[in-house]
């Protein structure tokens, strides 16, 4: 069994900051753990408004706190996000996330992230990336 705490993980190399300043993410479970998915606690900063397109991954995002919205680019639909909302990018949907207040999200990725991924120019994570040390 693997046991970790968010508090410990936030203090070490599992805590990754978006170079563009929209979010940070504490990666509690990663590829090296051999579970077939990764699990992250992500903070989206208030006022963030940015596009993502996870071409290489499927992602589920559960909102634990805060308010915002997510828009799917293909059809222009806008979905409110509040605590208890989950959005599931089952079609590698290109999307925009907007945070009206700071949002805490629990995120699951399949395939799992290696560790140090940040978004590329298209808002995706590459399949190869550095693991945490
Ligand atoms: C909700 C979302 O995709 N935010 C970007 C960060 C991502 N969740 C991550 O790397 O943990």
XYZ file of N, CA and C in Angstrom, residues 12-74:
189
model
N 7.417 19.208 -1.262
C 8.544 18.617 -1.993
C 8.344 18.701 -3.506
N 9.093 17.854 -4.212
C 9.137 17.923 -5.671
C 7.843 17.469 -6.365
N 6.845 17.040 -5.603
C 5.550 16.692 -6.221
C 4.711 17.931 -6.533
N 5.181 19.080 -6.062
C 4.428 20.324 -6.225
C 4.946 21.058 -7.463
N 4.115 21.130 -8.513
C 4.534 21.686 -9.801
C 3.767 22.985 -10.058
N 4.495 24.018 -10.463
C 3.853 25.308 -10.739
C 3.794 25.565 -12.232
N 2.651 26.009 -12.704
C 2.478 26.387 -14.109
C 3.350 27.601 -14.414
N 4.267 27.491 -15.390
C 5.114 28.650 -15.729
C 4.305 29.863 -16.181
N 3.074 29.646 -16.659
C 2.248 30.780 -17.104
C 1.428 31.381 -15.967
N 1.504 30.768 -14.781
C 0.884 31.378 -13.598
C -0.606 31.153 -13.442
N -1.151 30.140 -14.106
C -2.589 29.876 -13.962
C -2.928 28.873 -12.870
N -2.006 27.986 -12.513
C -2.315 26.896 -11.582
C -1.050 26.346 -10.946
N -1.256 25.598 -9.865
C -0.219 24.683 -9.391
C -0.876 23.349 -9.092
N -0.061 22.300 -9.068
C -0.612 20.961 -8.978
C 0.291 20.085 -8.116
N -0.305 19.440 -7.136
C 0.451 18.515 -6.293
C 0.143 17.108 -6.756
N 1.145 16.429 -7.249
C 0.956 15.142 -7.928
C 1.183 14.002 -6.938
N 0.063 13.543 -6.401
C 0.106 12.573 -5.299
C 0.393 11.161 -5.768
N 0.048 10.883 -7.014
C 0.206 9.526 -7.550
C 0.663 9.673 -8.993
N 1.712 8.950 -9.380
C 2.299 9.138 -10.706
C 2.578 7.802 -11.391
N 3.039 7.881 -12.606
C 3.278 6.690 -13.431
C 4.122 5.629 -12.712
N 5.163 6.083 -12.024
C 6.075 5.152 -11.338
C 5.380 4.315 -10.274
N 4.205 4.758 -9.848
C 3.459 3.998 -8.837
C 2.698 2.820 -9.449
N 2.685 2.772 -10.795
C 2.118 1.611 -11.509
C 0.640 1.350 -11.232
N -0.136 2.426 -11.159
C -1.579 2.255 -10.956
C -2.363 2.417 -12.256
N -1.690 2.890 -13.316
C -2.396 3.074 -14.584
C -3.075 4.421 -14.716
N -3.028 5.235 -13.670
C -3.565 6.605 -13.731
C -2.742 7.454 -12.775
N -2.827 8.784 -12.919
C -2.211 9.660 -11.924
C -3.295 10.496 -11.264
N -2.990 10.979 -10.064
C -3.978 11.698 -9.249
C -3.315 12.939 -8.677
N -3.960 14.081 -8.921
C -3.354 15.363 -8.553
C -4.379 16.230 -7.830
N -3.897 17.039 -6.900
C -4.734 18.092 -6.319
C -4.225 19.405 -6.910
N -5.104 20.047 -7.680
C -4.715 21.225 -8.454
C -5.434 22.465 -7.927
N -4.701 23.541 -7.810
C -5.296 24.843 -7.472
C -5.297 25.686 -8.730
N -6.474 26.165 -9.119
C -6.581 27.093 -10.252
C -6.722 28.489 -9.640
N -5.859 29.395 -10.028
C -5.846 30.705 -9.380
C -7.023 31.566 -9.840
N -7.495 32.390 -8.945
C -8.593 33.323 -9.241
C -8.251 34.159 -10.473
N -9.172 34.267 -11.385
C -8.976 35.073 -12.592
C -8.319 34.309 -13.733
N -7.892 33.072 -13.480
C -7.271 32.277 -14.566
C -8.293 32.061 -15.679
N -7.819 32.118 -16.918
C -8.683 31.975 -18.101
C -7.747 31.442 -19.186
N -7.761 30.123 -19.379
C -6.754 29.547 -20.274
C -7.288 28.303 -20.967
N -6.643 28.031 -22.103
C -7.083 26.927 -22.967
C -6.206 25.697 -22.765
N -6.854 24.528 -22.824
C -6.118 23.259 -22.749
C -6.645 22.307 -23.812
N -5.797 21.391 -24.192
C -6.204 20.365 -25.162
C -5.349 19.135 -24.900
N -5.859 18.253 -24.075
C -5.094 17.066 -23.679
C -5.214 15.990 -24.758
N -4.446 16.181 -25.815
C -4.523 15.263 -26.958
C -4.014 13.867 -26.612
N -3.126 13.786 -25.624
C -2.501 12.502 -25.278
C -3.087 11.846 -24.029
N -4.028 12.526 -23.377
C -4.549 12.038 -22.096
C -6.068 12.192 -22.012
N -6.675 11.336 -21.194
C -8.050 11.540 -20.731
C -7.944 12.102 -19.315
N -8.856 13.021 -18.958
C -8.781 13.622 -17.626
C -10.177 13.780 -17.036
N -10.303 13.472 -15.747
C -11.507 13.800 -14.975
C -11.121 14.845 -13.943
N -11.979 15.848 -13.769
C -11.667 16.956 -12.868
C -12.861 17.182 -11.929
N -12.645 17.005 -10.635
C -13.705 17.167 -9.634
C -13.431 18.428 -8.830
N -14.429 19.306 -8.764
C -14.268 20.573 -8.040
C -14.599 20.382 -6.559
N -13.611 20.657 -5.714
C -13.819 20.550 -4.262
C -14.203 21.894 -3.653
N -13.655 22.985 -4.220
C -14.015 24.311 -3.721
C -13.786 25.341 -4.811
N -14.469 26.472 -4.675
C -14.331 27.564 -5.636
C -15.391 27.495 -6.718
N -15.392 28.529 -7.568
C -16.401 28.645 -8.627
C -15.734 29.059 -9.927
N -16.277 28.556 -11.020
C -15.762 28.926 -12.328
C -16.619 28.350 -13.429
N -16.039 28.201 -14.597
C -16.769 27.594 -15.715
C -15.779 26.940 -16.663
N -16.294 25.977 -17.446
C -15.486 25.331 -18.471
C -16.264 25.414 -19.783
N -15.559 25.748 -20.849
C -16.191 25.869 -22.174
C -15.554 24.865 -23.127
N -16.383 24.125 -23.844
C -15.853 23.227 -24.874
C -15.821 24.004 -26.190
N -14.652 24.029 -26.807
C -14.436 24.851 -27.996
C -15.206 24.340 -29.210
N -15.414 23.031 -29.303
C -16.039 22.456 -30.496
C -17.479 22.942 -30.671
